[in-house]
Coordinates of C-alpha atoms in Angstrom, one line a residue:
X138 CA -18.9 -0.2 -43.5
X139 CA -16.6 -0.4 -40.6
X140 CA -13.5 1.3 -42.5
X141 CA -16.1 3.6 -44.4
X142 CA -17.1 4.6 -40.3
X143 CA -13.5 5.0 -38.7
X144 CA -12.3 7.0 -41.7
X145 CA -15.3 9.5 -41.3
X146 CA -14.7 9.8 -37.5
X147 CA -11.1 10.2 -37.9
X148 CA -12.4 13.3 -40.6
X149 CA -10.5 12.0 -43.4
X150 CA -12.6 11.4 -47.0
X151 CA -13.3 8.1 -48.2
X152 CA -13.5 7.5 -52.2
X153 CA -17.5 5.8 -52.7
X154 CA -18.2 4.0 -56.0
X155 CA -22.2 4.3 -56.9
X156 CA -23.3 1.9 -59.3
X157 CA -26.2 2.8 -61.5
X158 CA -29.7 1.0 -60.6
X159 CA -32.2 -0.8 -63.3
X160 CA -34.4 0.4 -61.2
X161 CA -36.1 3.8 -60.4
X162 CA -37.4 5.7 -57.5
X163 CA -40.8 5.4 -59.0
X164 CA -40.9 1.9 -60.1
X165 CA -41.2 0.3 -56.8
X166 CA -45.0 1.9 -56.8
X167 CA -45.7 1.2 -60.5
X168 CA -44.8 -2.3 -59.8
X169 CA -47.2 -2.2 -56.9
X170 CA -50.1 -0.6 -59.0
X171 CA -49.3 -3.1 -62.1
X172 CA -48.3 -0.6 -64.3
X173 CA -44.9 -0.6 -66.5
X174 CA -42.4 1.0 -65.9
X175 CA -41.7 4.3 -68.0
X176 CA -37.8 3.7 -68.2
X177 CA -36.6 2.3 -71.6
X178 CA -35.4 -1.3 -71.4
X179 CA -32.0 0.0 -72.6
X180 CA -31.4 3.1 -71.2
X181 CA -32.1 0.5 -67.6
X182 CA -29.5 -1.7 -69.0
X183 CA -27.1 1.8 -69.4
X184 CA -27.2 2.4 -66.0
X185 CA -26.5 -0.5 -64.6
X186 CA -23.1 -0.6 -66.0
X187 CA -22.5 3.3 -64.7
X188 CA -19.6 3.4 -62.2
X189 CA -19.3 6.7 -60.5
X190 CA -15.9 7.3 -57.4
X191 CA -17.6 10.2 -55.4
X192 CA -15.2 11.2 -53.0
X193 CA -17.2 11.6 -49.3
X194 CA -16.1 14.0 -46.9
X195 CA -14.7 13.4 -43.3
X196 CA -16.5 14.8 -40.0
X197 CA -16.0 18.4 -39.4
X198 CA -15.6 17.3 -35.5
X199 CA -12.9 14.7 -34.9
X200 CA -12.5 15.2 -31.0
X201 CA -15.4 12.3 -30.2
X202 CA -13.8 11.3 -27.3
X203 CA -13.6 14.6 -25.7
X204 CA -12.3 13.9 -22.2
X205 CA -11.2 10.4 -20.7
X206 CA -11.4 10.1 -16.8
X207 CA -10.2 6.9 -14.4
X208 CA -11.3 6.7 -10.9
X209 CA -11.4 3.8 -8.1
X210 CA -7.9 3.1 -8.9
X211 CA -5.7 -0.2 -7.9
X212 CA -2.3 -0.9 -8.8
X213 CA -1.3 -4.0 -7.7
X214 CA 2.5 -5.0 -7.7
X215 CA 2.1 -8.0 -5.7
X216 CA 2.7 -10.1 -9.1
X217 CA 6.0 -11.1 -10.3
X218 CA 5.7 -9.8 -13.9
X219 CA 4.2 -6.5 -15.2
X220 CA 1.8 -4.4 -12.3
X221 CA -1.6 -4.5 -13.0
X222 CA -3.7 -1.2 -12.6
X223 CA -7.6 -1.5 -12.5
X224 CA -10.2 1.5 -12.3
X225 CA -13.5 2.5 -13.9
X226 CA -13.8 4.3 -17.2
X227 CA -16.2 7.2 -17.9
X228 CA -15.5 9.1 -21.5
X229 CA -17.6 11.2 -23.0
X230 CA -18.2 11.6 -26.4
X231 CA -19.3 14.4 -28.6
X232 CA -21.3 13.0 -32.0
X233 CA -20.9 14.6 -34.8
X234 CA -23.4 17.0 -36.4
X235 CA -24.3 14.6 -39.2
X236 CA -24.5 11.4 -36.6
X237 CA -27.4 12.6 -34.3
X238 CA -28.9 8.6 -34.5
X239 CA -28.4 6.2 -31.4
X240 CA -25.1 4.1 -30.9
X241 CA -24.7 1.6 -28.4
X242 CA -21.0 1.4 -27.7
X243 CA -20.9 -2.1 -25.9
X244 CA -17.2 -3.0 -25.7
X245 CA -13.5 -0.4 -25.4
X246 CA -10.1 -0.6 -25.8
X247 CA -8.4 1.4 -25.2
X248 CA -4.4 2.0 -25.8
X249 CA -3.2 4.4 -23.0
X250 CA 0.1 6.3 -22.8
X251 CA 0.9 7.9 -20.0
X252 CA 3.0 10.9 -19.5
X253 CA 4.7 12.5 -16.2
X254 CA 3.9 15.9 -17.1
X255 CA 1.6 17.7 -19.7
X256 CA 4.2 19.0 -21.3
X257 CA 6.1 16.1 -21.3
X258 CA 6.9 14.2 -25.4
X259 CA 7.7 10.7 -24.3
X260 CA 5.5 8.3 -22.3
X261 CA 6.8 6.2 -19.2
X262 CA 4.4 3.9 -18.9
X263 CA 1.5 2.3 -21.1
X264 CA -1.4 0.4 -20.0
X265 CA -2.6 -2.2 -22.4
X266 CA -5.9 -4.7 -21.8
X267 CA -5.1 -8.0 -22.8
X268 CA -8.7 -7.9 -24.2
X269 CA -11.8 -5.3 -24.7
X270 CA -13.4 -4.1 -21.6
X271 CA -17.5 -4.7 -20.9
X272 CA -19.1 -1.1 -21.4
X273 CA -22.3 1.3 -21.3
X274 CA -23.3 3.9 -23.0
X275 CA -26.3 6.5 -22.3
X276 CA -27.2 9.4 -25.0
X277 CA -27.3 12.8 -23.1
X278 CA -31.3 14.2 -22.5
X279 CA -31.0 17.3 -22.9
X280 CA -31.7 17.9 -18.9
X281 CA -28.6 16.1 -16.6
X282 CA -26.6 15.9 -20.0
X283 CA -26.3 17.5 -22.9
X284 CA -28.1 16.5 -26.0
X285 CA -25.8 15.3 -28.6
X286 CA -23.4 13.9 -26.6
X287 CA -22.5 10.4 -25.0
X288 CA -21.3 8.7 -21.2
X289 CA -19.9 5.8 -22.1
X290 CA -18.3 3.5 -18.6
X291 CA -16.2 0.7 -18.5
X292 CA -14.3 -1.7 -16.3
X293 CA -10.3 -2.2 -16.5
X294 CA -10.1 -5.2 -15.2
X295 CA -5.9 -6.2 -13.8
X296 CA -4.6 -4.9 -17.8
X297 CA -0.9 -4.9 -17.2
X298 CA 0.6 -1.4 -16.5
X299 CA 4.6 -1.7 -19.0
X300 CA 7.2 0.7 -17.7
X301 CA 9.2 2.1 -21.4
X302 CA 12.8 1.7 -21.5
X303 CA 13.8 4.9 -20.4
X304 CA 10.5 5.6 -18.2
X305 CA 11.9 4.4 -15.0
X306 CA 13.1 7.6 -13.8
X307 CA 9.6 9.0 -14.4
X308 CA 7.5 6.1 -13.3
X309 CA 9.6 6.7 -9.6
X310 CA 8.4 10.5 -9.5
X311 CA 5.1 9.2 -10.2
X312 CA 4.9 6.7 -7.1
X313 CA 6.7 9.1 -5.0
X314 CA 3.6 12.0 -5.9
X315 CA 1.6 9.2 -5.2
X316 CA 3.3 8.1 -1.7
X317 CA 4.9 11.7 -0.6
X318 CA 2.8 14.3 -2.0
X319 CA -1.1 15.5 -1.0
X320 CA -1.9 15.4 -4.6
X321 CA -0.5 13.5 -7.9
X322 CA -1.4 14.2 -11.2
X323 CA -0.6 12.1 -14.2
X324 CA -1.6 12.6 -18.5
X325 CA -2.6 10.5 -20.4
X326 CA -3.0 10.3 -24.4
X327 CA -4.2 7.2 -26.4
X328 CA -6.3 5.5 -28.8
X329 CA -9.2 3.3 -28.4
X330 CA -11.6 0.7 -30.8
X331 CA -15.0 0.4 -29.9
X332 CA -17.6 -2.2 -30.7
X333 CA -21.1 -0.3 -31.2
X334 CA -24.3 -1.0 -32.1
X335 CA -26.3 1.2 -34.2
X336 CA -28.7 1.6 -37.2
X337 CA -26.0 0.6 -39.4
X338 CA -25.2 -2.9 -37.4
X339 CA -22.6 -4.0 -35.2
X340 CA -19.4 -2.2 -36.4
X341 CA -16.0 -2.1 -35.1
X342 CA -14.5 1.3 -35.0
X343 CA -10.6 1.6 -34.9
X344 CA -8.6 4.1 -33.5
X345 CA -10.1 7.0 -31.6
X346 CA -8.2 9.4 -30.3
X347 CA -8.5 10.7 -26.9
X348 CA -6.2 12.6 -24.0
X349 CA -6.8 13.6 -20.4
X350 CA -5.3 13.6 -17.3
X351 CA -5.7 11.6 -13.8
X352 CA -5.2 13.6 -10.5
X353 CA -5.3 11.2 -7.6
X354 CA -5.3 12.0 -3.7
X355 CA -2.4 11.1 -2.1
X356 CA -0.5 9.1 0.8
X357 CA 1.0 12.3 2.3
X358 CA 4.1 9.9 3.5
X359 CA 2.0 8.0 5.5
X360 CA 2.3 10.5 8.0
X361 CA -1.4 12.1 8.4
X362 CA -1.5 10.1 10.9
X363 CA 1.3 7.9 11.0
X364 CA 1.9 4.5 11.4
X365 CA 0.4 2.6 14.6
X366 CA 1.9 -0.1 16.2
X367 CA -1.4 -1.9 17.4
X368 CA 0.3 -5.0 19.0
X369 CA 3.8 -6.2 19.8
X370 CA 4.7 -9.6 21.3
X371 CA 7.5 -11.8 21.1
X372 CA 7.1 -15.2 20.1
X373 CA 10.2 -17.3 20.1
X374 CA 13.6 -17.4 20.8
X375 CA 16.4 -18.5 18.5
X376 CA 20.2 -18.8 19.2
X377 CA 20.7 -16.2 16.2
X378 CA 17.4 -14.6 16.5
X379 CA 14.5 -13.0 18.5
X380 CA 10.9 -13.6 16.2
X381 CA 8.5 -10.7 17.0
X382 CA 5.1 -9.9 15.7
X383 CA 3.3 -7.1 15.6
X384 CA 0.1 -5.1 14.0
X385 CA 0.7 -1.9 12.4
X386 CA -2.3 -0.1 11.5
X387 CA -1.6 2.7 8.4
X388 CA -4.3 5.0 7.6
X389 CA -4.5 6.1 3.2
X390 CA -5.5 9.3 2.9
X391 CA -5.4 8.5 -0.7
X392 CA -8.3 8.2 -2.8
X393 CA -5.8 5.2 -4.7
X394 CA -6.3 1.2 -3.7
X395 CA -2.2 0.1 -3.7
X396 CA -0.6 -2.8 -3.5
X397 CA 3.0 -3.0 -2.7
X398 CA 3.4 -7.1 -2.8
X399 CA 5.9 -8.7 -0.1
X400 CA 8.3 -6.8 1.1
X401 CA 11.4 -7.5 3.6
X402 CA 12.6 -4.1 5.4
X403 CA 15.0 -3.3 7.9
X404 CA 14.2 -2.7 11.4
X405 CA 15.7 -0.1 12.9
X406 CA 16.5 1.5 16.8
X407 CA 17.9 4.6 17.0
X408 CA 19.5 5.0 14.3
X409 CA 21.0 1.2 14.1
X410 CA 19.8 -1.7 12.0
X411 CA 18.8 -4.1 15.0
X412 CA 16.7 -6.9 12.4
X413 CA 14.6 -8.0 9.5
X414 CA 10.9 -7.4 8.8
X415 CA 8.7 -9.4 6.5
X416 CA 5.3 -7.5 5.5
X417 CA 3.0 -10.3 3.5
X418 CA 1.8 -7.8 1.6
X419 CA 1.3 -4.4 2.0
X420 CA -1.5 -3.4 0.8
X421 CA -3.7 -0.3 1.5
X422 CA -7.2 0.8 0.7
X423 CA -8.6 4.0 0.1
X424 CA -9.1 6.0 2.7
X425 CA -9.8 3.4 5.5
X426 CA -7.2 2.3 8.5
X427 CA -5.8 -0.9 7.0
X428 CA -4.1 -3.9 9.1
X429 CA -0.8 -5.2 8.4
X430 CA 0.7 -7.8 10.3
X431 CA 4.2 -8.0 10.1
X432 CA 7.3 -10.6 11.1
X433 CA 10.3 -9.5 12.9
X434 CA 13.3 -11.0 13.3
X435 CA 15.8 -9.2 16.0
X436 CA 19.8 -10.3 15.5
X437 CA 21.2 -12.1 18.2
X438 CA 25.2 -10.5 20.1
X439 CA 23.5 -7.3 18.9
X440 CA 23.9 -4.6 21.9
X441 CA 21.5 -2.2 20.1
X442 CA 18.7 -5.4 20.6
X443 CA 19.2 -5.5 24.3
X444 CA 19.4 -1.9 24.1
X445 CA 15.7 -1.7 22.5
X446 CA 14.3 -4.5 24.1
X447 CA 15.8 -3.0 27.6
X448 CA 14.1 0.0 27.1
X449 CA 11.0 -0.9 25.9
X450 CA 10.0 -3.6 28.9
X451 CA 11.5 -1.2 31.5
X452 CA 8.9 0.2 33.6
X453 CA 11.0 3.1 35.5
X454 CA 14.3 5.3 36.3
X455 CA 15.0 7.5 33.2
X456 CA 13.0 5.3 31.0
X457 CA 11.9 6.6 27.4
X458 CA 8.1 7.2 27.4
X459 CA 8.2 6.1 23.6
X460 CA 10.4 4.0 21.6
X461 CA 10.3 4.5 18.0
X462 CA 11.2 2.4 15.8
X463 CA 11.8 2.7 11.6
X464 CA 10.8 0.6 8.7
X465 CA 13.5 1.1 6.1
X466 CA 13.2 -0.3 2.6
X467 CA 17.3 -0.5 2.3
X468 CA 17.2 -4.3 2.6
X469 CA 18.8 -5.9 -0.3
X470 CA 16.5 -8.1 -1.4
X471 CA 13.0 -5.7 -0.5
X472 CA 10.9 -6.5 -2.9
X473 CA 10.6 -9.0 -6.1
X474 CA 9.5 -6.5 -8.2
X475 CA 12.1 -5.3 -10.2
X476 CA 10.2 -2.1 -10.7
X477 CA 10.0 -0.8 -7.7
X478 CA 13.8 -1.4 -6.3
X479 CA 15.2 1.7 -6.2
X480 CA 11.6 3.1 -4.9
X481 CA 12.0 0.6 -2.2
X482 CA 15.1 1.5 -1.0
X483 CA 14.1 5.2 0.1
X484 CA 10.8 4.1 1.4
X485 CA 11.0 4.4 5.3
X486 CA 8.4 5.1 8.2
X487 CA 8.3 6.0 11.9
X488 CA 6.2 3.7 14.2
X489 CA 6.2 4.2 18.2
X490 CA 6.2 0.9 19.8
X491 CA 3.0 0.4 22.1
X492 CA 3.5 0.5 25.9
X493 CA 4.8 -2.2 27.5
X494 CA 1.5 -3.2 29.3
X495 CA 2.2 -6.7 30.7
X496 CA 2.8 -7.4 34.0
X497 CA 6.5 -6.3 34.9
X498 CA 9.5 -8.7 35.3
X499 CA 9.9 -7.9 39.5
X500 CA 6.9 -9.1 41.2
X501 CA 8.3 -7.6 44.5
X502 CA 10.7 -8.6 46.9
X503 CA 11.6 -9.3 50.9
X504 CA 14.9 -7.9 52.8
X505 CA 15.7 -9.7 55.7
X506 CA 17.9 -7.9 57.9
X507 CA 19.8 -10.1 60.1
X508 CA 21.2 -12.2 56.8
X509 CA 21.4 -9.1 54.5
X510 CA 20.1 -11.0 51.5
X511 CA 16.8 -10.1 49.7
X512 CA 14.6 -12.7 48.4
X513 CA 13.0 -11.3 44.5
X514 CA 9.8 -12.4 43.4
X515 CA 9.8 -12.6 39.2
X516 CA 7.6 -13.8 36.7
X517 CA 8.0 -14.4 32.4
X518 CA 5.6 -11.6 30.9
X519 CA 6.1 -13.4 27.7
X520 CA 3.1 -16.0 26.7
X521 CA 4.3 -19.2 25.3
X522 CA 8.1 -18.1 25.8
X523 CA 10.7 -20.1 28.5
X524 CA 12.5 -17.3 30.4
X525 CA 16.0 -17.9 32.3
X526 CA 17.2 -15.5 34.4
X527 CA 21.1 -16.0 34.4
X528 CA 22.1 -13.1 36.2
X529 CA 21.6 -9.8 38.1
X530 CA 23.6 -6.6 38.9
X531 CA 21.0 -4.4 41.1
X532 CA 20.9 -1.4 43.1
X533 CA 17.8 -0.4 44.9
X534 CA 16.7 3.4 45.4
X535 CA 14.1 4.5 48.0
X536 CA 13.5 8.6 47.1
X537 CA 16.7 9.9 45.9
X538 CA 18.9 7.6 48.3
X539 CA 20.1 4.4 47.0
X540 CA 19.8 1.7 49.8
X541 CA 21.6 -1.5 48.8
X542 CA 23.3 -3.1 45.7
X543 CA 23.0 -6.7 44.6
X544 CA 25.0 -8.9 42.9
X545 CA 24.4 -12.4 41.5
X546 CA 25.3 -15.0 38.7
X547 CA 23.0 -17.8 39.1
X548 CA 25.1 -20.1 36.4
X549 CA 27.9 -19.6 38.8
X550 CA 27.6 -23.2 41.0
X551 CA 31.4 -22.6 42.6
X552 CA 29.8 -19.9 44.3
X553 CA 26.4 -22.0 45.6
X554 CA 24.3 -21.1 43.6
X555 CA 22.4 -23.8 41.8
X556 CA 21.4 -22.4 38.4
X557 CA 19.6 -19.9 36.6
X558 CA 16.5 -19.0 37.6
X559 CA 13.1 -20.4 35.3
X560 CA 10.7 -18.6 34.6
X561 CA 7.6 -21.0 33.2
X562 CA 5.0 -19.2 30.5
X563 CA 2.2 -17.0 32.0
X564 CA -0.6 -19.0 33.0
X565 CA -3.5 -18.3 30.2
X566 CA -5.9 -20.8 30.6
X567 CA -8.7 -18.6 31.9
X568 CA -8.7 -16.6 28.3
X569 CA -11.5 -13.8 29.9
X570 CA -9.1 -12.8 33.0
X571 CA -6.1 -12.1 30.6
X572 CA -2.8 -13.7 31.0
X573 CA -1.2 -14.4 34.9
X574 CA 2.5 -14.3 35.5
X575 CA 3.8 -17.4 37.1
X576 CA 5.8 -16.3 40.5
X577 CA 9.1 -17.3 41.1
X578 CA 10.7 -16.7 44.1
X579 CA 14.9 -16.5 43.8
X580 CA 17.3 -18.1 46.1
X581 CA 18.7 -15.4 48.6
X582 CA 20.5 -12.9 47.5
X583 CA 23.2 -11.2 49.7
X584 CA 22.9 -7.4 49.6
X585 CA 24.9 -4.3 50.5
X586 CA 23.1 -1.6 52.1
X587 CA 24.6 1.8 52.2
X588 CA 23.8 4.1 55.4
X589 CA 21.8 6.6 54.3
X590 CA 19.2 3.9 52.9
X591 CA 19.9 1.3 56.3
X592 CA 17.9 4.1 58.0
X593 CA 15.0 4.0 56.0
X594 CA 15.2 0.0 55.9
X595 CA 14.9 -0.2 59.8
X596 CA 11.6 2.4 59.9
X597 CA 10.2 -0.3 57.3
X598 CA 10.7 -3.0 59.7
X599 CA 8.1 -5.5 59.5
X600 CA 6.6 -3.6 57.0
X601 CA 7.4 -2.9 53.2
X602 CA 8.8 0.5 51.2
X603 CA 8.4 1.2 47.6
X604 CA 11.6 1.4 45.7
X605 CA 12.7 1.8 42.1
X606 CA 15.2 -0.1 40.5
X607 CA 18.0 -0.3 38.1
X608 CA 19.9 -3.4 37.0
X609 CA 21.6 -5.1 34.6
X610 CA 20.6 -9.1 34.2
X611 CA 21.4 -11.6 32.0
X612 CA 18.0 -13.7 30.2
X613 CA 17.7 -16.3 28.1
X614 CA 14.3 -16.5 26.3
X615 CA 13.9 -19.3 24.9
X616 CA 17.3 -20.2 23.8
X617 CA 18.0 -16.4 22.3
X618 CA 20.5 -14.8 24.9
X619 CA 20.2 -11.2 26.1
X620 CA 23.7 -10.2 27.7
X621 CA 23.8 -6.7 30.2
X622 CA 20.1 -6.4 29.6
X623 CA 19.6 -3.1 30.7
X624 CA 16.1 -3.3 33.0
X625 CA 14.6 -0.9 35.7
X626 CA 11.6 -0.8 37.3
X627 CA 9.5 1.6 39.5
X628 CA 7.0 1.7 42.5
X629 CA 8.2 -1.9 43.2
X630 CA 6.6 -3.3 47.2
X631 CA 9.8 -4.4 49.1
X632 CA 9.0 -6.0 52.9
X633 CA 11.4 -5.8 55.4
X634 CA 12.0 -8.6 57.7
X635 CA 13.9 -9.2 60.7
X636 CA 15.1 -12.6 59.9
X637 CA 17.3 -14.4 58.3

């Protein structure tokens, strides 16, 4: 029955053999009536041995399926093999003239091909279920649907989504409609068996044919908006190697649930490759903000580090009000996913690093005339980091005059001094008044004051004047070293005293 059933869908005749019958339409009552039956003995026998091959015609209408549609898609590339693609099913299905009876379809599966354009002749990609999806069906009423015809949903469930030799080149344009473009479109064309129940039993149907297309939103480059940078701290120092974390907050404007699996990017300042960035997993929901949080590791005897880090802690004198950074995929070794290498590696996004918010490095600081030294006040902004302070190369500027330059290098014990200055961890006990910076006051500092800025220095006597400041210092944090760390500062509370 089942072959009898997929050869009339498909339209194509099957040969049907009709035995003869020693029985007759009539005889049925007769025997209920307890009469005999009017057929001769013999001529029943005749019958009975009559073979007829009647040949019985296909359905007129072969298009059953007559439009495919998958929605609340996922791909998910996180696994090491094939990706998986999930997504709910909705066909609908035309009966034919001569099948207006009920049919419970109760299982799919379907064989899909996928093509990069309708015009396209080869596929790039199949996507196969390892076993028949769980499905509905619901005859049409003749009032919300059409009488005659059939919506039939389903469930793929993680079936495993096979790039064809040759289909790599298209399967990339596809993910970058999906990633770059506002809209992606995608055909498909296939076969499916279904398992129905129906007046004729449970039957197995092979082979329906079916093609459609699936237009998805898309990720606009992750640019509407862009990339947040949510949070930014650093968490330890290495010799080799500054460890950062930070939240990044994308937005999906896509209507597609993606996952991308581990990847490893390169960070990058300006131009210049300044580390290494894990992401767990980036994943992204549909149209939601999602949260990654993501590693980074800075390289240490890197000038374009200090240069970053430099600017982004400065508070001050010609000081960036926003330092971007990038995310570039051209690490070798981005992704484990052999499929999406060379996707990978032209993948990039701008994220501006959040303000520095902190308290700043210089606490304030005390001039004392008579000895010409200044006394500065610090303090480690970092939480849970050891902070050094190995050296400094200041100048101070009141208005547009500058007023005195420092000089200093604390490791330097030939010249008295008896180390670098520590800086201990904020103090961050009391969790609901935020983090307090632990004061340190430096030795004294001998300081040359030019004319123009003495004057302003004496009117301040006894009191204080607000002054900006550039410098360049040396820091260790934790045991990750920072050489000619570019730093300035503004609005900064100097008091002048007269003594030494």
């Amino acid at each position: 029955m089942e072959i009898f059933l997929t050869n009339y869908l498909h339209g194509n005749s099957t040969e049907v053999h009709v035995r003869g019958s020693s029985f007759g339409p009539d005889d049925e009552q007769q025997q209920l009536m307890k009469q005999a039956t009017r057929t001769p003995n013999w001529l029943r026998k005749a019958l009975q041995s009559v073979v007829l091959s009647v040949p019985f015609p296909g359905a007129t209408e072969t298009d059953l399926i007559q439009s495919l549609e998958l929605s609340n898609i996922k791909i998910d590339f996180s696994s090491l093999g094939s990706p998986l693609i999930s997504g709910d099913a909705l066909a609908i299905l035309k009966k034919p003239e001569e099948m207006q009876f009920h049919m419970d379809v109760t299982q799919i599966h379907p064989h899909v091909f996928l093509y990069l354009n309708q015009d396209s002749t080869k596929a790039f990609a199949t996507v196969d279920p390892e076993r028949p999806c769980q499905a509905k069906s619901e005859d049409g009423n003749g009032i919300d649907f059409p009488l005659g015809k059939m919506k039939v949903t389903a469930r793929l469930v993680r079936a495993p989504f096979k790039v064809l030799p040759n289909g790599q080149k298209d399967f990339e344009t596809f993910l970058d409609r999906v990633f770059r473009q506002k809209k992606g479109k995608v055909y498909i064309r296939g076969t499916s068996d279904a398992t129905v129940e129906s007046a004729f039993g449970h039957l197995n149907i092979r082979g329906l044919e079916f093609n459609g297309e699936i237009e998805t939103e898309g990720l606009e480059g992750m640019q509407k908006p862009p990339p947040k940078v949510k949070s930014l701290a650093i968490v330890g120092g290495y010799s080799d190697a500054l460890l950062a974390q930070t939240e990044i907050e994308i937005y999906s404007p896509s209507d597609v649930d993606i996952n991308l699996g581990e990847l490893n990017m390169h960070l990058m300042f300006d131009g210049h490759i300044i580390g290494n960035t894990t992401i767990p997993e980036l994943a992204l929901a549909p149209r939601v903000h999602n949260n990654l949080t993501v590693s980074a590791w800075l390289f240490g005897n890197n000038p374009h580090v200090i240069d970053f880090i430099g600017r982004y802690i400065s508070n001050g004198v010609n000081t960036k009000s926003n330092v971007t950074l990038t995310i570039s995929g051209s690490h070798p070794n981005a992704t484990k996913s052999k499929f999406l290498n060379n996707f990978i590696k032209h993948l990039s996004f701008d994220v501006q690093a959040p303000p520095f918010e902190e308290e700043p490095l210089l606490a304030d600081c005390q001039m004392n005339i008579l000895s010409s030294t200044v006394v500065m006040s610090l303090r480690n902004p970092f939480p849970n980091i050891l902070m050094a302070i190995t050296k400094i190369n200041a100048s101070a500027t009141y208005e547009v005059y500058e007023i005195g330059r420092l000089v200093a290098n604390f490791e330097d014990r030939g010249e008295g001094w008896k180390g670098p200055m520590m800086l201990p961890p904020p103090d961050c006990e009391q969790k609901d008044k935020g983090c307090k910076g632990v004061i340190v006051n430096s030795e004294k500092i001998p300081v040359v004051t030019k004319k123009l800025g003495y004057d302003a220095i004496k009117k301040a006597l006894g009191g204080s004047i607000v002054v900006s400041v550039e410098s360049e210092v040396g820091v260790m944090i934790d045991d990750f070293k920072l050489t000619n760390l570019q730093y300035r500062q503004n609005n900064i509370t100097a008091k002048v005293r007269k003594g030494f």
